[in-house]
CSV table of C-alpha atoms in Angstrom, one decimal:
chain,number,residue,atom,x,y,z
A,1,MET,CA,-25.3,56.7,17.0
A,2,ALA,CA,-25.4,57.7,20.6
A,3,LEU,CA,-21.8,58.7,20.2
A,4,GLY,CA,-22.6,60.8,17.1
A,5,VAL,CA,-20.8,58.5,14.8
A,6,SER,CA,-22.4,56.8,11.7
A,7,PRO,CA,-22.3,53.0,11.9
A,8,ASP,CA,-21.1,53.1,8.3
A,9,ALA,CA,-18.1,55.2,9.1
A,10,GLU,CA,-14.7,53.6,8.6
A,11,ASP,CA,-13.5,54.6,12.1
A,12,ALA,CA,-16.8,53.5,13.9
A,13,GLU,CA,-15.1,50.5,15.5
A,14,ASP,CA,-12.5,52.8,17.1
A,15,HIS,CA,-15.2,55.0,18.6
A,16,ILE,CA,-17.0,52.1,20.3
A,17,ALA,CA,-13.9,50.2,21.4
A,18,PRO,CA,-14.0,51.6,24.9
A,19,LEU,CA,-17.5,50.2,25.2
A,20,ALA,CA,-16.5,46.7,24.2
A,21,LEU,CA,-17.3,45.2,27.7
A,22,LEU,CA,-20.8,46.8,27.8
A,23,LEU,CA,-21.6,45.6,24.3
A,24,GLU,CA,-20.4,42.1,25.1
A,25,ARG,CA,-22.6,42.0,28.2
A,26,THR,CA,-25.5,43.3,26.2
A,27,THR,CA,-25.2,40.7,23.4
A,28,GLY,CA,-24.6,38.0,26.0
A,29,ASP,CA,-28.0,38.9,27.5
A,30,GLY,CA,-29.6,38.3,24.1
A,31,ILE,CA,-30.3,41.9,23.3
A,32,ARG,CA,-29.7,42.2,19.6
A,33,SER,CA,-32.6,44.4,18.3
A,34,GLY,CA,-35.3,46.6,19.6
A,35,ARG,CA,-37.3,49.7,18.9
A,36,PRO,CA,-35.4,53.0,18.7
A,37,ILE,CA,-37.1,54.3,21.8
A,38,ASP,CA,-36.0,51.2,23.7
A,39,TRP,CA,-32.4,51.9,22.7
A,40,LEU,CA,-32.7,55.5,23.9
A,41,TRP,CA,-33.7,54.2,27.3
A,42,TRP,CA,-30.9,51.6,27.2
A,43,GLY,CA,-28.3,54.3,26.4
A,44,GLU,CA,-29.5,56.5,29.3
A,45,ARG,CA,-29.5,53.6,31.8
A,46,ASN,CA,-26.0,52.6,30.8
A,47,GLY,CA,-24.3,56.0,30.7
A,48,VAL,CA,-24.4,56.4,26.9
A,49,PRO,CA,-27.0,59.2,26.6
A,50,PHE,CA,-28.4,60.2,23.3
A,51,HIS,CA,-28.6,63.8,22.2
A,52,SER,CA,-31.9,65.6,23.0
A,53,ASP,CA,-32.8,65.8,19.3
A,54,TRP,CA,-32.9,62.0,19.1
A,55,TRP,CA,-35.7,62.0,21.6
A,56,MET,CA,-37.7,64.6,19.7
A,57,ALA,CA,-37.0,62.8,16.4
A,58,ILE,CA,-38.2,59.4,17.7
A,59,THR,CA,-41.2,60.8,19.6
A,60,PRO,CA,-42.6,63.3,17.1
A,61,GLN,CA,-46.0,63.5,18.9
A,62,GLY,CA,-44.5,66.2,21.1
A,63,PRO,CA,-44.2,66.7,24.8
A,64,ILE,CA,-46.3,64.1,26.6
A,65,GLY,CA,-45.2,63.9,30.2
A,66,PHE,CA,-41.7,62.7,30.6
A,67,ASP,CA,-40.9,61.2,27.2
A,68,GLY,CA,-39.9,62.9,24.1
A,69,GLN,CA,-38.9,66.5,24.7
A,70,HIS,CA,-39.7,66.5,28.4
A,71,PHE,CA,-37.5,63.5,29.1
A,72,ALA,CA,-34.7,64.9,26.9
A,73,LEU,CA,-34.7,68.1,28.9
A,74,LEU,CA,-35.1,66.5,32.3
A,75,ARG,CA,-33.0,63.3,31.9
A,76,ASP,CA,-30.8,64.0,34.9
A,77,GLU,CA,-33.9,64.3,37.1
A,78,MET,CA,-35.6,61.2,35.6
A,79,LEU,CA,-32.5,59.1,36.1
A,80,SER,CA,-31.7,60.4,39.6
A,81,ASP,CA,-31.5,58.1,42.6
A,82,ALA,CA,-34.4,60.0,44.2
A,83,PHE,CA,-36.6,59.2,41.1
A,84,LEU,CA,-35.6,55.5,41.1
A,85,GLN,CA,-36.0,55.1,44.9
A,86,HIS,CA,-39.5,56.7,44.8
A,87,GLU,CA,-40.4,54.5,41.8
A,88,ARG,CA,-39.4,51.4,43.8
A,89,ARG,CA,-41.6,52.5,46.8
A,90,LEU,CA,-44.6,53.0,44.5
A,91,ILE,CA,-44.1,49.6,42.8
A,92,THR,CA,-43.9,47.9,46.2
A,93,LYS,CA,-47.2,49.5,47.3
A,94,TRP,CA,-49.2,49.5,44.0
A,95,ALA,CA,-48.0,46.8,41.6
A,96,ARG,CA,-50.0,44.0,43.4
A,97,LYS,CA,-53.2,46.0,43.8
A,98,PRO,CA,-56.2,44.1,42.2
A,99,TYR,CA,-57.1,47.1,40.1
A,100,TRP,CA,-56.2,50.8,39.5
A,101,THR,CA,-58.5,53.7,38.8
A,102,PRO,CA,-57.7,56.1,35.9
A,103,ARG,CA,-56.5,58.8,38.4
A,104,GLU,CA,-54.2,56.3,40.2
A,105,ALA,CA,-52.8,55.1,36.9
A,106,ILE,CA,-52.1,58.7,35.7
A,107,ASP,CA,-50.4,59.7,39.0
A,108,LEU,CA,-48.3,56.5,39.0
A,109,SER,CA,-47.2,57.2,35.4
A,110,LEU,CA,-45.7,60.5,36.6
A,111,ASN,CA,-44.1,58.8,39.6
A,112,PHE,CA,-46.4,60.5,42.1
A,113,GLY,CA,-48.3,58.8,44.9
A,114,PRO,CA,-52.0,58.8,43.8
A,115,PHE,CA,-54.0,61.8,44.9
A,116,THR,CA,-51.0,63.3,46.6
A,117,THR,CA,-48.2,65.7,45.9
A,118,ASP,CA,-45.7,63.1,47.3
A,119,SER,CA,-43.1,62.8,44.6
A,120,TRP,CA,-39.5,62.1,44.1
A,121,ARG,CA,-38.8,65.9,44.1
A,122,GLY,CA,-40.0,66.5,47.6
A,123,GLN,CA,-41.7,69.6,46.3
A,124,GLU,CA,-45.3,70.7,47.1
A,125,PRO,CA,-47.6,72.0,46.0
A,126,GLU,CA,-47.3,71.0,42.3
A,127,PHE,CA,-46.9,73.7,39.8
A,128,GLY,CA,-46.3,74.6,36.2
A,129,ASP,CA,-45.7,71.8,33.6
A,130,THR,CA,-46.3,69.0,36.1
A,131,ILE,CA,-49.9,70.2,36.8
A,132,ARG,CA,-50.7,70.7,33.1
A,133,GLU,CA,-49.3,67.3,32.2
A,134,ARG,CA,-51.3,65.6,35.0
A,135,ASP,CA,-54.5,67.3,33.9
A,136,ASP,CA,-53.9,66.5,30.2
A,137,ARG,CA,-53.3,62.8,31.0
A,138,PHE,CA,-56.3,62.6,33.2
A,139,ARG,CA,-58.6,64.1,30.4
A,140,THR,CA,-57.1,61.5,28.1
A,141,SER,CA,-58.0,58.7,30.5
A,142,GLU,CA,-61.5,60.0,30.8
A,143,ARG,CA,-62.0,59.9,27.1
A,144,ALA,CA,-60.5,56.4,27.0
A,145,VAL,CA,-63.0,55.2,29.6
A,146,GLU,CA,-65.9,56.7,27.6
A,147,ALA,CA,-64.6,55.0,24.4
A,148,GLY,CA,-64.2,51.7,26.2
A,149,ASP,CA,-60.4,51.5,25.7
A,150,ILE,CA,-59.9,51.1,29.4
A,151,SER,CA,-62.3,50.5,32.3
A,152,GLU,CA,-62.6,52.6,35.5
A,153,LYS,CA,-61.3,49.7,37.4
A,154,ALA,CA,-58.7,47.7,35.4
A,155,ALA,CA,-55.8,45.5,36.4
A,156,PRO,CA,-52.4,47.2,36.7
A,157,LYS,CA,-51.2,45.2,33.7
A,158,ASP,CA,-54.0,46.5,31.5
A,159,TYR,CA,-53.2,50.1,32.6
A,160,VAL,CA,-49.5,49.7,31.8
A,161,LEU,CA,-50.4,48.4,28.4
A,162,TRP,CA,-52.8,51.4,27.9
A,163,LEU,CA,-50.2,53.9,29.0
A,164,ASP,CA,-47.7,52.4,26.6
A,165,LYS,CA,-50.2,52.4,23.7
A,166,CYS,CA,-50.8,56.2,24.4
A,167,GLY,CA,-47.1,56.8,24.0
A,168,TYR,CA,-46.3,57.5,27.7
A,169,ILE,CA,-43.0,56.0,28.8
A,170,VAL,CA,-43.4,53.1,31.3
A,171,SER,CA,-40.2,51.9,32.8
A,172,GLU,CA,-39.0,48.3,32.6
A,173,ALA,CA,-39.3,48.1,36.4
A,174,TRP,CA,-43.1,48.7,36.2
A,175,ARG,CA,-43.5,46.3,33.3
A,176,ARG,CA,-41.7,43.5,35.2
A,177,ALA,CA,-43.6,44.3,38.4
A,178,VAL,CA,-47.1,43.8,36.7
A,179,GLY,CA,-45.9,40.6,34.9
A,180,LEU,CA,-45.2,42.0,31.4
A,181,GLU,CA,-42.4,40.8,29.2
A,182,SER,CA,-39.4,43.2,28.7
A,183,LYS,CA,-39.9,45.3,25.6
A,184,VAL,CA,-36.3,44.9,24.5
A,185,PHE,CA,-36.5,41.1,24.7
A,186,GLY,CA,-40.0,41.0,23.4
A,187,HIS,CA,-39.1,42.8,20.2
A,188,MET,CA,-36.2,40.6,19.2
A,189,GLU,CA,-36.7,39.7,15.6
A,190,GLN,CA,-36.9,36.2,14.3
A,191,ALA,CA,-33.8,36.8,12.2
A,192,GLN,CA,-31.8,37.5,15.3
A,193,LEU,CA,-33.1,34.3,16.9
A,194,ALA,CA,-32.0,32.5,13.8
A,195,THR,CA,-28.6,34.0,14.0
A,196,LEU,CA,-28.2,32.9,17.6
A,197,LEU,CA,-29.2,29.4,16.6
A,198,GLU,CA,-26.7,29.4,13.8
A,199,GLU,CA,-24.0,30.6,16.1
A,200,ASN,CA,-24.9,27.8,18.6
A,201,ALA,CA,-24.7,25.2,15.8
A,202,GLN,CA,-21.3,26.5,14.7
A,203,LEU,CA,-20.0,26.3,18.2
A,204,ARG,CA,-21.2,22.7,18.5
A,205,GLN,CA,-19.5,21.9,15.2
A,206,ASN,CA,-16.3,23.5,16.3
A,207,LEU,CA,-16.3,21.4,19.5
A,208,GLU,CA,-16.9,18.2,17.5
A,209,ASN,CA,-14.1,19.0,15.1
A,210,LEU,CA,-11.8,19.7,18.0
A,211,ALA,CA,-12.7,16.4,19.6
A,212,THR,CA,-12.1,14.6,16.3
A,213,LYS,CA,-8.7,16.3,15.9
A,214,THR,CA,-7.7,15.3,19.4
A,215,ASP,CA,-8.6,11.7,18.7
A,216,ALA,CA,-6.6,11.8,15.4
A,217,GLN,CA,-3.6,13.2,17.2
A,218,ASP,CA,-3.8,10.5,19.8
A,219,ASP,CA,-3.8,7.9,16.9
A,220,VAL,CA,-0.7,9.6,15.4
A,221,GLN,CA,1.1,9.4,18.8
A,222,ARG,CA,0.4,5.7,19.0
A,223,GLN,CA,1.6,5.1,15.5
A,224,LEU,CA,4.7,7.1,16.1
A,225,ALA,CA,5.4,5.0,19.2
A,226,THR,CA,4.9,1.8,17.3
A,227,LEU,CA,7.0,2.9,14.4
A,228,GLY,CA,9.8,4.0,16.7
A,229,ASP,CA,9.8,0.7,18.4
A,230,GLU,CA,10.0,-1.2,15.1
A,231,ASN,CA,12.7,1.1,13.8
A,232,GLU,CA,14.7,0.7,17.0
A,233,ASN,CA,14.4,-3.1,16.8
A,234,LEU,CA,15.5,-3.1,13.1
A,235,ARG,CA,18.5,-0.9,13.9
A,236,ARG,CA,19.5,-3.1,16.9
A,237,GLN,CA,19.3,-6.2,14.6
A,238,LEU,CA,21.5,-4.5,12.0
A,239,VAL,CA,24.1,-3.6,14.7
A,240,GLU,CA,24.2,-7.2,15.9
A,241,GLN,CA,24.6,-8.5,12.4
A,242,GLU,CA,27.4,-6.0,11.7
A,243,LYS,CA,29.2,-7.2,14.9
A,244,THR,CA,28.8,-10.8,14.0
A,245,ILE,CA,30.0,-10.2,10.4
A,246,ARG,CA,33.1,-8.4,11.6
A,247,GLY,CA,33.8,-11.3,14.0
A,248,PHE,CA,33.5,-13.8,11.1
A,249,GLU,CA,35.7,-11.7,8.9
A,250,GLU,CA,38.4,-11.5,11.6
A,251,GLN,CA,38.0,-15.3,12.1
A,252,ALA,CA,38.3,-15.8,8.3
A,253,LEU,CA,41.5,-13.8,8.2
A,254,GLN,CA,43.0,-15.7,11.2
A,255,SER,CA,42.0,-19.0,9.6
A,256,GLY,CA,43.7,-18.1,6.4
A,257,ILE,CA,46.9,-17.4,8.3
A,258,GLU,CA,46.8,-20.6,10.4
A,259,SER,CA,45.4,-23.0,7.8
A,260,ASN,CA,45.5,-23.5,4.1
A,261,SER,CA,42.3,-25.4,4.1
A,262,SER,CA,40.3,-24.0,1.2
A,263,GLU,CA,37.2,-25.7,2.5
A,264,ASP,CA,37.2,-23.9,5.8
A,265,ILE,CA,37.7,-20.5,4.0
A,266,LYS,CA,34.8,-21.3,1.6
A,267,GLU,CA,32.6,-22.1,4.6
A,268,LEU,CA,33.5,-18.9,6.4
A,269,LYS,CA,32.9,-16.8,3.3
A,270,LYS,CA,29.5,-18.5,2.8
A,271,ARG,CA,28.5,-17.7,6.4
A,272,ILE,CA,29.6,-14.1,5.9
A,273,ARG,CA,27.5,-13.8,2.7
A,274,LEU,CA,24.5,-15.2,4.6
A,275,LEU,CA,24.9,-12.6,7.4
A,276,HIS,CA,25.2,-9.9,4.8
A,277,GLY,CA,21.9,-11.0,3.3
A,278,GLU,CA,23.4,-12.6,0.2
A,279,ARG,CA,20.7,-15.2,0.1
A,280,ALA,CA,19.1,-17.0,-2.8
A,281,ASN,CA,16.0,-14.9,-2.5
A,282,TYR,CA,17.2,-11.3,-3.2
A,283,ASN,CA,13.6,-10.0,-3.2
A,284,GLU,CA,13.5,-10.6,0.6
A,285,VAL,CA,16.5,-8.4,1.1
A,286,GLY,CA,15.0,-5.6,-1.0
A,287,ALA,CA,11.7,-5.8,0.9
A,288,LEU,CA,13.4,-5.4,4.2
A,289,THR,CA,15.4,-2.4,3.0
A,290,ARG,CA,12.2,-0.8,1.6
A,291,ARG,CA,10.4,-1.5,4.9
A,292,VAL,CA,13.0,0.4,6.9
A,293,GLU,CA,13.0,3.3,4.5
A,294,PHE,CA,9.2,3.5,4.5
A,295,LEU,CA,9.1,3.4,8.3
A,296,GLU,CA,11.6,6.2,8.4
A,297,ILE,CA,9.5,8.3,6.0
A,298,ILE,CA,6.2,7.5,7.9
A,299,LEU,CA,7.8,8.4,11.2
A,300,LEU,CA,9.0,11.8,9.8
A,301,ALA,CA,5.7,12.5,8.1
A,302,ALA,CA,3.7,11.8,11.3
A,303,ALA,CA,6.0,14.1,13.3
A,304,VAL,CA,5.6,16.9,10.7
A,305,ASP,CA,1.8,16.5,10.4
A,306,GLY,CA,1.0,15.9,14.0
A,307,HIS,CA,3.6,18.1,15.7
A,308,SER,CA,4.8,20.5,13.0
A,309,TYR,CA,8.3,19.1,13.4
A,310,ASP,CA,11.0,21.2,11.7
A,311,PRO,CA,14.5,19.7,11.6
A,312,ARG,CA,16.0,23.1,11.1
A,313,ALA,CA,14.8,24.2,14.6
A,314,GLY,CA,17.7,24.4,17.0
A,315,LYS,CA,15.8,23.2,20.1
A,316,SER,CA,12.7,21.4,19.0
A,317,PRO,CA,10.5,20.1,21.8
A,318,ILE,CA,9.0,17.5,19.5
A,319,PRO,CA,11.5,14.6,20.1
A,320,LYS,CA,10.8,14.9,23.9
A,321,GLU,CA,7.0,14.8,23.3
A,322,ILE,CA,7.4,11.6,21.2
A,323,ALA,CA,9.7,10.1,23.8
A,324,ASP,CA,7.3,10.9,26.6
A,325,LYS,CA,4.4,9.4,24.8
A,326,ALA,CA,6.4,6.2,24.1
A,327,THR,CA,7.3,6.0,27.8
A,328,ALA,CA,3.6,6.5,28.7
A,329,LEU,CA,2.8,3.5,26.5
A,330,GLY,CA,5.3,1.3,28.3
A,331,ASN,CA,8.1,1.4,25.8
A,332,PRO,CA,10.7,4.0,26.9
A,333,ILE,CA,12.9,5.6,24.2
A,334,ALA,CA,15.6,8.1,24.8
A,335,GLN,CA,14.9,11.6,23.6
A,336,SER,CA,18.3,11.8,22.0
A,337,THR,CA,17.5,8.6,20.0
A,338,VAL,CA,14.2,10.1,18.7
A,339,ARG,CA,16.0,13.3,17.7
A,340,LYS,CA,18.8,11.4,16.0
A,341,TYR,CA,16.4,9.2,13.9
A,342,LEU,CA,14.2,12.2,12.9
A,343,GLN,CA,17.3,14.2,11.8
A,344,GLU,CA,18.7,11.3,9.9
A,345,SER,CA,15.4,10.6,8.1
A,346,SER,CA,14.9,14.3,7.2
A,347,THR,CA,18.5,14.5,5.7
A,348,LYS,CA,18.2,11.1,3.9
A,349,HIS,CA,14.8,11.4,2.4
A,350,ILE,CA,13.8,15.1,2.1
A,351,GLU,CA,15.3,17.7,-0.2
A,352,PRO,CA,16.4,20.9,1.8
A,353,GLY,CA,14.1,23.1,-0.3
A,354,VAL,CA,11.0,21.2,0.9
A,355,TRP,CA,11.3,22.6,4.4
A,356,GLU,CA,11.2,26.2,3.2
A,357,VAL,CA,7.9,25.4,1.4
A,358,ILE,CA,6.3,23.7,4.4
A,359,PHE,CA,7.6,26.1,7.0
A,360,PRO,CA,8.4,29.4,5.3
A,361,LYS,CA,10.4,31.9,7.3
A,362,LYS,CA,8.4,34.9,8.4
């Protein structure tokens, strides 16, 4: 609203985009809600000044010192370095006094040294609006003392609360100096606190989910390494068997040439059948084949789920990651071997159209 844009406007986000860092810092400090007048001060202090009409709308009681209309008209003066430096000097001298008198409180509220014309302006004697405002506030304090709202000798903290109750602006620096809570933080609503707690709980849940996902990924890596080893061993055994079978077949042919012994030929053929798996128990042969196929499918599924492996990718880093994990587990496997088996499994067991469904092209 300080920018003159309705929060409900469609382009509101575009208008506040340049202030993203300021808003992030503010919400990081826990400032989520506060009275309108608190936000007016916040805007002035952070270089996002509200229009003068906002001050008059939010402080309809009229010109009382340097809030409302007066502050709106003299904002440059009120936010000047001279004003702030003089305010710090007064705080250093007066914030720890055991008590203030009404006149001291009134002068300090206008950033004057009590009973002096020593002000941030460096002007003397006082004149015009400043004199009238000083007298008006003092008459108000006299009536407050008579009514018992404040005593003639009250603690600085009590006077700051009384000034705030009367509608006179009291800076956050004075409030902190006399031991009062910041009004911006003090007016945070319970709903905002509940929101912060909910955000905190969500962040914790996200961290737990991430840790669980990491553990699950480590399990997949271990399973992939184990399956890779088993697959490699099975293929090695098949290669050895094929070599042995070819040797016996060559031996059988040679024996047929050199000898007409039907018994020798029968024996060789029997041994060849045994090596080919032609045993009496055919279920055992089928179980071994199914085991190899299932291991190939499991290896491929684990690579797709845990690493988003896509066999269509020209240069996939996944085979290297799996090979590196196997090496870390003490069972080195060549990257090319992993790539080869993954490619063979994807071609053998998966229809081509499935990959388009899992990894659609953008």
